[in-house]
CSV table of C-alpha atoms in Angstrom, one decimal:
chain,number,residue,atom,x,y,z
A,80,MET,CA,119.7,94.8,188.2
A,81,ALA,CA,120.4,97.7,190.6
A,82,GLU,CA,119.7,100.2,187.8
A,83,ARG,CA,116.4,98.3,187.0
A,84,GLY,CA,115.3,98.4,190.6
A,85,LEU,CA,116.2,102.1,190.9
A,86,ALA,CA,114.2,102.8,187.7
A,87,ALA,CA,111.2,100.9,189.1
A,88,VAL,CA,111.3,103.0,192.2
A,89,LEU,CA,111.7,106.3,190.5
A,90,LEU,CA,109.3,105.7,187.6
A,91,PRO,CA,106.1,106.7,189.4
A,92,GLN,CA,107.7,109.8,190.7
A,93,LEU,CA,109.0,110.7,187.3
A,94,ARG,CA,105.6,110.1,185.8
A,95,ALA,CA,104.0,112.4,188.3
A,96,GLN,CA,106.7,115.0,187.6
A,97,LEU,CA,106.0,114.5,183.9
A,98,ARG,CA,102.3,115.3,184.3
A,99,GLU,CA,103.1,118.3,186.5
A,100,ALA,CA,105.6,119.6,183.9
A,101,ARG,CA,103.1,119.2,181.1
A,102,HIS,CA,100.5,121.1,183.0
A,103,THR,CA,103.0,123.8,183.9
A,104,ASN,CA,104.1,124.0,180.2
A,105,ALA,CA,100.5,124.4,179.1
A,106,MET,CA,99.9,127.2,181.5
A,107,LEU,CA,103.2,128.9,180.6
A,108,ARG,CA,102.4,128.5,176.9
A,109,THR,CA,99.0,130.1,177.4
A,110,GLU,CA,100.6,132.9,179.5
A,111,ALA,CA,103.3,133.5,176.9
A,112,GLU,CA,100.7,133.6,174.1
A,113,MET,CA,98.7,136.2,176.0
A,114,PHE,CA,101.8,138.4,176.8
A,115,GLU,CA,103.0,138.1,173.1
A,116,LYS,CA,99.5,139.1,171.8
A,117,TRP,CA,99.4,142.1,174.1
A,118,TYR,CA,102.9,143.1,173.3
A,119,HIS,CA,102.1,143.1,169.5
A,120,LYS,CA,99.0,145.2,170.3
A,121,MET,CA,101.0,147.8,172.2
A,122,GLU,CA,104.2,148.3,170.2
A,123,PRO,CA,106.4,146.6,167.6
A,124,CYS,CA,108.5,143.8,168.8
A,125,GLY,CA,112.1,144.8,169.8
A,126,PRO,CA,115.3,142.7,169.6
A,127,SER,CA,115.4,142.2,173.4
A,128,LEU,CA,111.9,140.9,173.5
A,129,ARG,CA,112.5,138.6,170.4
A,130,LEU,CA,115.5,137.2,172.2
A,131,LEU,CA,113.4,136.7,175.3
A,132,SER,CA,110.7,135.0,173.3
A,133,GLU,CA,113.4,132.8,171.6
A,134,MET,CA,114.8,131.9,175.0
A,135,HIS,CA,111.3,131.1,176.3
A,136,ASP,CA,110.6,128.9,173.3
A,137,ALA,CA,113.9,127.2,173.7
A,138,SER,CA,113.2,126.6,177.4
A,139,LEU,CA,109.8,125.1,176.5
A,140,GLU,CA,111.3,122.9,173.8
A,141,LEU,CA,114.0,121.8,176.3
A,142,MET,CA,111.4,121.0,178.9
A,143,GLN,CA,109.4,119.0,176.4
A,144,ALA,CA,112.5,117.1,175.3
A,145,ASN,CA,113.2,116.3,179.0
A,146,ALA,CA,109.6,115.2,179.5
A,147,ALA,CA,110.0,112.9,176.4
A,148,THR,CA,113.2,111.6,177.8
A,149,VAL,CA,111.5,110.8,181.1
A,150,GLY,CA,108.8,109.0,179.3
A,151,GLN,CA,111.4,106.8,177.4
A,152,CYS,CA,113.5,105.9,180.4
A,153,TRP,CA,114.2,102.4,179.0
A,154,LEU,CA,116.0,101.8,175.7
A,155,SER,CA,116.9,98.7,173.9
A,156,ASN,CA,119.2,96.0,175.4
A,157,SER,CA,117.6,96.9,178.8
A,158,ILE,CA,119.8,100.0,179.4
A,159,CYS,CA,118.4,102.6,181.9
A,160,ILE,CA,118.9,106.3,181.2
A,161,VAL,CA,117.3,107.6,184.3
A,162,PRO,CA,120.6,108.5,186.1
A,163,TRP,CA,121.7,110.3,183.0
A,164,PHE,CA,118.5,112.4,183.0
A,165,LEU,CA,118.9,113.2,186.7
A,166,GLN,CA,122.5,114.3,186.0
A,167,THR,CA,121.8,116.4,182.9
A,168,ARG,CA,118.6,118.0,184.3
A,169,GLY,CA,120.4,120.2,186.8
A,170,ARG,CA,122.9,121.4,184.1
A,171,TYR,CA,120.1,122.4,181.7
A,172,LYS,CA,118.2,124.1,184.5
A,173,SER,CA,121.2,126.1,185.6
A,174,LYS,CA,121.9,127.1,182.0
A,175,LEU,CA,118.4,128.2,181.5
A,176,HIS,CA,118.4,130.2,184.7
A,177,GLY,CA,121.7,131.8,183.8
A,178,ALA,CA,120.4,132.9,180.4
A,179,MET,CA,117.1,134.2,181.8
A,180,ASP,CA,118.7,136.2,184.6
A,181,TYR,CA,119.8,138.8,182.1
A,182,PHE,CA,116.2,139.9,181.4
A,183,VAL,CA,113.7,141.6,183.7
A,184,GLY,CA,110.3,140.1,183.6
A,185,LEU,CA,106.9,141.6,184.3
A,186,THR,CA,105.8,142.4,187.8
A,187,VAL,CA,102.8,140.7,189.4
A,188,GLU,CA,100.7,143.8,189.1
A,189,GLN,CA,101.5,144.1,185.4
A,190,LYS,CA,100.7,140.4,184.8
A,191,CYS,CA,97.4,140.9,186.8
A,192,GLU,CA,96.5,143.9,184.7
A,193,LEU,CA,97.2,142.0,181.5
A,194,ALA,CA,95.2,139.1,182.7
A,195,GLU,CA,92.3,141.4,183.6
A,196,ARG,CA,92.4,143.0,180.1
A,197,GLU,CA,92.5,139.6,178.5
A,198,LEU,CA,89.6,138.5,180.7
A,199,THR,CA,87.7,141.6,179.6
A,200,GLU,CA,88.4,141.0,175.9
A,201,MET,CA,87.4,137.4,176.3
A,202,LYS,CA,84.1,138.5,177.9
A,203,ASP,CA,83.6,141.0,175.0
A,204,GLU,CA,84.4,138.2,172.5
A,205,ILE,CA,82.0,135.8,174.2
A,206,GLN,CA,79.3,138.5,174.2
A,207,ARG,CA,80.0,139.3,170.5
A,208,MET,CA,79.9,135.6,169.6
A,209,LYS,CA,76.7,135.3,171.6
A,210,GLU,CA,75.1,138.1,169.7
A,211,GLU,CA,76.3,136.7,166.4
A,212,SER,CA,75.0,133.3,167.2
A,213,GLU,CA,71.7,134.8,168.2
A,214,GLN,CA,71.6,136.7,164.9
A,215,THR,CA,72.5,133.5,163.0
A,216,LEU,CA,69.8,131.7,164.9
A,217,ARG,CA,67.2,134.3,164.0
A,218,ASN,CA,68.3,134.1,160.3
A,219,LEU,CA,68.1,130.3,160.4
A,220,GLU,CA,64.6,130.5,162.0
A,221,ALA,CA,63.5,132.9,159.2
A,222,VAL,CA,65.0,130.6,156.6
A,223,ILE,CA,63.2,127.7,158.3
A,224,GLU,CA,59.9,129.6,158.3
A,225,GLU,CA,60.4,130.5,154.6
A,226,ALA,CA,61.2,126.9,153.8
A,227,ASP,CA,58.1,125.8,155.7
A,228,VAL,CA,56.0,128.2,153.6
A,229,TRP,CA,57.6,126.9,150.4
A,230,TRP,CA,57.2,123.4,151.5
A,231,THR,CA,53.5,124.0,152.2
A,232,ASP,CA,53.1,125.4,148.7
A,233,VAL,CA,55.0,122.5,147.2
A,234,LYS,CA,52.9,120.0,149.1
A,235,LYS,CA,49.8,121.8,147.9
A,236,ALA,CA,51.0,121.8,144.3
A,237,ILE,CA,51.8,118.1,144.6
A,238,SER,CA,48.4,117.3,146.0
A,239,ASP,CA,46.7,119.3,143.2
A,240,PHE,CA,48.9,117.6,140.5
A,241,GLU,CA,48.1,114.2,141.8
A,242,LYS,CA,44.4,115.0,142.1
A,243,ASP,CA,44.0,116.6,138.7
A,244,ILE,CA,46.6,114.9,136.5
A,245,ILE,CA,47.8,111.6,138.0
A,246,SER,CA,44.3,110.3,138.7
A,247,THR,CA,43.2,111.2,135.2
A,248,ILE,CA,46.2,109.6,133.6
A,249,SER,CA,45.8,106.4,135.7
A,250,ARG,CA,42.2,106.1,134.7
A,251,LYS,CA,42.6,106.9,131.0
A,252,LYS,CA,46.0,105.6,129.9
A,253,GLY,CA,47.1,106.6,126.4
A,254,SER,CA,44.2,109.1,125.9
A,255,ILE,CA,44.6,112.5,124.3
A,256,ILE,CA,42.5,114.2,127.0
A,257,ALA,CA,45.0,113.3,129.7
A,258,SER,CA,48.0,114.7,127.7
A,259,GLU,CA,46.1,117.9,126.9
A,260,LYS,CA,45.1,118.3,130.5
A,261,LEU,CA,48.7,117.9,131.5
A,262,LEU,CA,49.8,120.5,129.0
A,263,ARG,CA,47.1,122.9,130.2
A,264,TYR,CA,48.3,122.3,133.8
A,265,MET,CA,51.9,123.1,132.9
A,266,GLU,CA,50.9,126.2,130.9
A,267,GLU,CA,48.8,127.4,133.8
A,268,LYS,CA,51.6,126.9,136.2
A,269,ASN,CA,54.0,128.7,133.9
A,270,ARG,CA,51.6,131.6,133.6
A,271,GLN,CA,51.2,131.8,137.4
A,272,ARG,CA,55.0,131.7,137.7
A,273,ASP,CA,55.3,134.5,135.1
A,274,LEU,CA,52.8,136.6,137.0
A,275,LEU,CA,54.6,136.0,140.3
A,276,ARG,CA,57.9,137.0,138.7
A,277,GLU,CA,56.4,140.2,137.3
A,278,LYS,CA,54.9,140.9,140.6
A,279,LEU,CA,58.2,140.4,142.4
A,280,ARG,CA,60.0,142.5,139.7
A,281,LEU,CA,57.6,145.4,140.3
A,282,LYS,CA,58.0,145.0,144.0
A,283,ASN,CA,61.8,145.0,143.6
A,284,TYR,CA,61.6,148.1,141.5
A,285,LEU,CA,59.5,149.9,144.1
A,286,LEU,CA,61.9,148.8,146.9
A,287,LYS,CA,64.9,150.0,144.9
A,288,GLY,CA,63.2,153.4,144.4
A,289,TYR,CA,62.4,153.5,148.1
A,290,LYS,CA,66.0,152.6,148.9
A,291,LYS,CA,67.3,155.4,146.7
A,292,LYS,CA,64.9,157.8,148.3
A,293,LEU,CA,66.1,156.8,151.8
A,294,GLN,CA,69.8,157.1,150.7
A,295,GLN,CA,69.1,160.6,149.3
A,296,GLN,CA,67.4,161.6,152.6
A,297,LEU,CA,70.4,160.1,154.5
A,298,ARG,CA,72.9,162.1,152.4
A,299,GLN,CA,70.8,165.3,153.0
A,300,LYS,CA,70.7,164.6,156.7
A,301,GLU,CA,74.5,164.1,156.7
A,302,GLN,CA,75.1,167.3,154.8
A,303,MET,CA,72.8,169.2,157.2
A,304,GLY,CA,74.3,167.3,160.1
A,305,GLU,CA,77.7,168.8,159.5
A,306,THR,CA,76.4,172.3,160.0
A,307,LEU,CA,74.2,171.1,162.9
A,308,ARG,CA,77.1,169.3,164.3
A,309,LYS,CA,79.1,172.5,164.7
A,310,VAL,CA,76.2,174.3,166.3
A,311,ARG,CA,75.6,171.2,168.5
A,312,LEU,CA,79.3,171.2,169.4
A,313,GLN,CA,79.2,174.8,170.5
A,314,GLN,CA,76.0,174.1,172.5
A,315,LEU,CA,77.7,171.1,174.1
A,316,GLN,CA,80.8,173.1,174.9
A,317,VAL,CA,78.7,175.8,176.6
A,318,ARG,CA,76.8,173.1,178.5
A,319,ASN,CA,80.1,171.5,179.3
A,320,ALA,CA,81.4,174.7,180.8
A,321,GLN,CA,78.2,175.2,182.7
A,322,TYR,CA,78.3,171.7,184.0
A,323,GLN,CA,81.9,172.1,184.9
A,324,GLU,CA,81.1,175.2,186.9
A,325,LYS,CA,78.3,173.2,188.6
A,326,ILE,CA,80.7,170.4,189.3
A,327,ASP,CA,83.3,172.8,190.8
A,328,LYS,CA,80.6,174.2,193.0
A,329,LYS,CA,79.4,170.8,194.0
A,330,ASN,CA,83.0,169.8,194.7
A,331,GLN,CA,83.4,172.9,196.9
A,332,GLU,CA,80.2,172.0,198.7
A,333,LEU,CA,81.3,168.4,199.1
A,334,LEU,CA,84.6,169.6,200.5
A,335,GLN,CA,82.8,171.9,202.9
A,336,LEU,CA,80.5,169.0,203.9
A,337,LYS,CA,83.5,166.8,204.4
A,338,LEU,CA,85.0,169.4,206.8
A,339,THR,CA,81.7,169.8,208.6
A,340,SER,CA,81.4,166.0,208.7
A,341,GLY,CA,84.9,165.8,210.2
A,342,LYS,CA,84.1,168.4,212.9
A,343,THR,CA,80.7,166.7,213.5
A,344,VAL,CA,82.5,163.4,214.0
A,345,GLN,CA,84.9,164.9,216.4
A,346,VAL,CA,82.1,166.5,218.4
A,347,LEU,CA,80.2,163.3,218.3
A,348,ASN,CA,83.2,161.4,219.6
A,349,PHE,CA,83.6,164.0,222.4
A,350,TYR,CA,80.0,163.7,223.4
A,351,LYS,CA,80.2,159.9,223.2
A,352,ARG,CA,83.1,159.9,225.6
A,353,LYS,CA,81.2,162.4,227.8
A,354,LEU,CA,78.1,160.1,227.6
A,355,GLN,CA,80.2,157.1,228.6
A,356,ASP,CA,81.7,159.0,231.6
A,357,ALA,CA,78.2,160.1,232.5
A,358,MET,CA,76.9,156.5,232.2
A,359,GLU,CA,79.8,155.3,234.4
A,360,MET,CA,79.0,158.0,237.0
A,361,SER,CA,75.3,157.1,236.8
A,362,MET,CA,76.1,153.5,237.4
A,363,SER,CA,78.3,154.4,240.4
A,364,LEU,CA,75.6,156.7,241.7
A,365,MET,CA,72.9,154.0,241.3
A,366,LYS,CA,75.1,151.6,243.2
A,367,ASP,CA,75.6,154.2,245.9
A,368,ILE,CA,71.9,155.0,246.0
A,369,SER,CA,71.1,151.3,246.4
A,370,GLN,CA,73.6,151.0,249.2
A,371,ARG,CA,72.2,154.1,250.9
A,372,LYS,CA,68.7,152.7,250.5
A,373,GLU,CA,69.7,149.4,252.1
A,374,LEU,CA,71.4,151.3,254.9
A,375,LEU,CA,68.3,153.5,255.3
A,376,GLU,CA,66.1,150.4,255.5
A,377,LYS,CA,68.4,149.0,258.1
A,378,ILE,CA,68.4,152.2,260.1
A,379,GLU,CA,64.6,152.3,259.9
A,380,ARG,CA,64.4,148.8,261.2
A,381,GLU,CA,66.7,149.6,264.0
A,382,ALA,CA,64.8,152.8,264.7
A,383,ALA,CA,61.5,150.8,264.8
A,384,LEU,CA,63.2,148.4,267.2
A,385,VAL,CA,64.5,151.2,269.4
A,386,GLU,CA,61.1,152.8,269.3
A,387,GLU,CA,59.6,149.6,270.6
A,388,GLN,CA,62.2,149.4,273.3
A,389,ARG,CA,61.7,153.0,274.2
A,390,ALA,CA,57.9,152.4,274.4
A,391,GLU,CA,58.6,149.4,276.7
A,392,ALA,CA,61.0,151.5,278.8
A,393,GLU,CA,58.5,154.3,279.1
A,394,SER,CA,55.8,151.8,280.2
A,395,VAL,CA,58.2,150.4,282.7
A,396,ASN,CA,59.2,153.9,283.8
A,397,ARG,CA,55.6,154.8,284.3
A,398,GLN,CA,55.0,151.7,286.3
A,399,LEU,CA,58.1,152.5,288.4
A,400,TRP,CA,57.0,156.1,288.9
A,401,LYS,CA,53.6,154.8,289.8
A,402,GLN,CA,55.1,152.5,292.3
A,403,LEU,CA,57.4,155.3,293.6
A,404,SER,CA,54.4,157.6,294.0
A,405,ASN,CA,52.6,155.0,296.0
A,406,TYR,CA,55.7,154.0,298.1
A,407,GLY,CA,56.1,155.2,301.6
A,408,ILE,CA,58.7,154.6,304.4
A,409,PRO,CA,58.4,155.2,308.1
A,410,PRO,CA,60.0,158.2,309.7
A,411,VAL,CA,63.5,158.0,311.2
A,412,LEU,CA,62.3,158.3,314.8
A,413,SER,CA,60.0,155.4,314.2
A,414,TYR,CA,62.8,153.4,312.6
A,415,VAL,CA,65.1,154.1,315.6
A,416,GLN,CA,62.3,153.1,318.1
A,417,LYS,CA,61.6,149.9,316.2
A,418,LYS,CA,65.3,149.0,316.2
A,419,MET,CA,65.4,149.6,319.9
A,420,ALA,CA,62.3,147.5,320.2
A,421,VAL,CA,63.9,144.7,318.3
A,422,SER,CA,67.0,144.8,320.5
A,423,ASP,CA,64.8,144.7,323.6
A,424,PHE,CA,62.8,141.8,322.0
A,425,GLU,CA,66.0,139.9,321.4
A,426,ASN,CA,67.1,140.4,325.0
A,427,SER,CA,63.7,139.3,326.2
A,428,LEU,CA,63.9,136.4,323.8
A,429,LYS,CA,67.2,135.3,325.4
A,430,ALA,CA,65.6,135.5,328.8
A,431,TRP,CA,62.7,133.5,327.7
A,432,GLU,CA,65.0,130.9,326.2
A,433,ARG,CA,66.7,130.5,329.6
A,434,LYS,CA,63.3,130.3,331.2
A,435,VAL,CA,62.2,127.7,328.7
A,436,ALA,CA,65.2,125.7,329.4
A,437,VAL,CA,64.6,125.8,333.1
A,438,ALA,CA,60.9,125.1,332.5
A,439,GLU,CA,61.7,122.1,330.4
A,440,GLY,CA,63.9,120.7,333.0
A,441,MET,CA,61.4,121.2,335.7
A,442,SER,CA,58.2,120.3,333.9
A,443,ASN,CA,57.3,116.7,333.3
A,444,THR,CA,54.0,117.2,331.6
A,445,SER,CA,53.8,117.1,327.8
A,446,ALA,CA,51.2,119.8,327.7
A,447,VAL,CA,53.5,122.3,329.3
A,448,MET,CA,56.3,121.2,327.0
A,449,GLN,CA,54.2,121.5,323.9
A,450,GLY,CA,53.0,124.9,324.8
A,451,ALA,CA,56.4,126.1,325.6
A,452,LEU,CA,57.8,124.7,322.4
A,453,GLY,CA,55.0,126.4,320.4
A,454,PHE,CA,55.7,129.7,322.0
A,455,TYR,CA,59.4,129.3,321.4
A,456,THR,CA,58.8,128.5,317.7
A,457,VAL,CA,56.6,131.6,317.3
A,458,LEU,CA,59.3,133.7,318.9
A,459,LEU,CA,62.0,132.2,316.7
A,460,CYS,CA,59.9,132.9,313.5
A,461,GLY,CA,59.3,136.5,314.6
A,462,VAL,CA,63.0,137.0,315.3
A,463,SER,CA,64.2,135.6,312.0
A,464,ARG,CA,62.1,138.1,310.1
A,465,LEU,CA,63.6,141.1,311.8
A,466,PRO,CA,66.8,142.7,310.4
A,467,VAL,CA,69.9,143.1,312.5
A,468,ALA,CA,69.6,147.0,312.2
A,469,PHE,CA,66.5,146.8,314.4
A,470,ARG,CA,68.3,145.3,317.3
A,471,GLY,CA,68.3,147.5,320.4
A,472,GLU,CA,67.3,147.8,323.9
A,473,THR,CA,63.6,147.1,324.9
A,474,LYS,CA,61.5,148.2,327.7
A,475,ALA,CA,60.1,145.9,330.2
A,476,GLY,CA,56.6,145.0,329.7
A,477,VAL,CA,56.7,144.7,325.8
A,478,ASP,CA,54.0,142.2,325.1
A,479,LEU,CA,53.6,139.8,322.3
A,480,GLN,CA,51.1,142.0,320.5
A,481,GLU,CA,53.7,144.7,320.0
A,482,LEU,CA,56.2,142.1,318.9
A,483,SER,CA,53.8,140.8,316.4
A,484,SER,CA,53.0,144.2,315.0
A,485,ALA,CA,56.7,145.0,314.8
A,486,CYS,CA,57.3,141.8,312.9
A,487,HIS,CA,54.5,142.6,310.4
A,488,SER,CA,55.8,146.1,309.8
A,489,GLU,CA,59.3,144.8,309.4
A,490,HIS,CA,58.1,142.3,306.8
A,491,ARG,CA,56.3,145.0,304.9
A,492,PHE,CA,59.4,147.2,305.0
A,493,GLN,CA,61.5,144.3,303.5
A,494,MET,CA,59.0,143.7,300.8
A,495,SER,CA,58.8,147.3,299.8
A,496,LEU,CA,62.6,147.5,299.9
A,497,GLN,CA,62.9,144.5,297.6
A,498,SER,CA,60.4,146.0,295.1
A,499,TYR,CA,62.3,149.3,295.2
A,500,ARG,CA,65.5,147.5,294.5
A,501,ARG,CA,63.9,145.6,291.5
A,502,ALA,CA,62.6,148.9,290.1
A,503,TRP,CA,65.9,150.6,290.5
A,504,ASN,CA,67.7,147.7,288.7
A,505,GLN,CA,65.2,147.9,285.8
A,506,VAL,CA,65.8,151.7,285.5
A,507,LYS,CA,69.6,151.1,285.4
A,508,MET,CA,69.2,148.4,282.7
A,509,SER,CA,66.9,150.7,280.5
A,510,GLY,CA,69.5,153.5,280.9
A,511,ASN,CA,72.3,151.2,279.8
A,512,GLN,CA,70.3,150.1,276.7
A,513,HIS,CA,69.8,153.8,275.7
């Protein structure tokens, strides 16, 4: 049971191996036949090759025997022989390889060359068979055309015979006229056949004479061709020498052209590299130019902005110079006098304050108080507008009109000083910007 199960498992594999072995055997047989045919064409068969062929045939027979054994894996009484085949297969294979190792086979290039020659011969054979089949087809077409012509003649003869003889015999059965007419018809046909035979004989005689004439002309041409062949051979030899010289010249020119082409290729490669370097340099220069253009545009924008600022500064400067040209300050003596007047005014103010305090205490009327307070307020406003530098001693008898004019002049001086300071600050700012 175990052997039966093993055989059931191995049977599909063995069948696949059998099909593969048969396919391989067929290919090897075809290859061996091709090699043997080419060997017989090239040289007589030697003893070593005969031995190799015998060994190859023996190997093929042994492989076929093994394949047959695989196909018949079950014998009578349910005895399986698959294990025996698996055991003996390795021994036969090793023996075959041991016997075949003594001989050197063909290389792959030689096999490929033989296969190409065989393929060429097969193509030539196919072409020859094609031409022969075409010739046979043309002959058969000619035979068919001839048969059609003969069949047309036969049908015409049959129709004439039925029209002339059969119709008469069917109408007049047993009459002498019908039999005589049949005899005359047969005699006429025989006479026409004799005439045709004589015509064909004469035509055959003329064709034979024409054939002899053509054969004689052919022999004459062959006899004359021997002498012409020698002359033609000499002419061909001379032409061959001339053509050989031309070929040598052309080969020299071709060699020179190859050398020139090599030099040209080298020069071309040199200029290609130079062109590539120039292109790279051109790309870098283009990038540099674009960067310089961007920088130039930026500088132009900044220059335009600076020009606007310069124009503004010039306008401010002109305004300042205009203000400076129209500006005037009092002389030093007047300044000292005004400071002395301010100090006198302050002293008088203090005195008036004391007087006002005394007057407030003594006066009970609201009119006097209001007048004194108004006067005191006017005095305080005038004093607050005067700088400390103007303080000094005053003369007695400075009236309020002088104090008022001094206050107004001091106020104008402060205003002009402030405008001068503002102009000076603007000049410094414009100088820092530049």
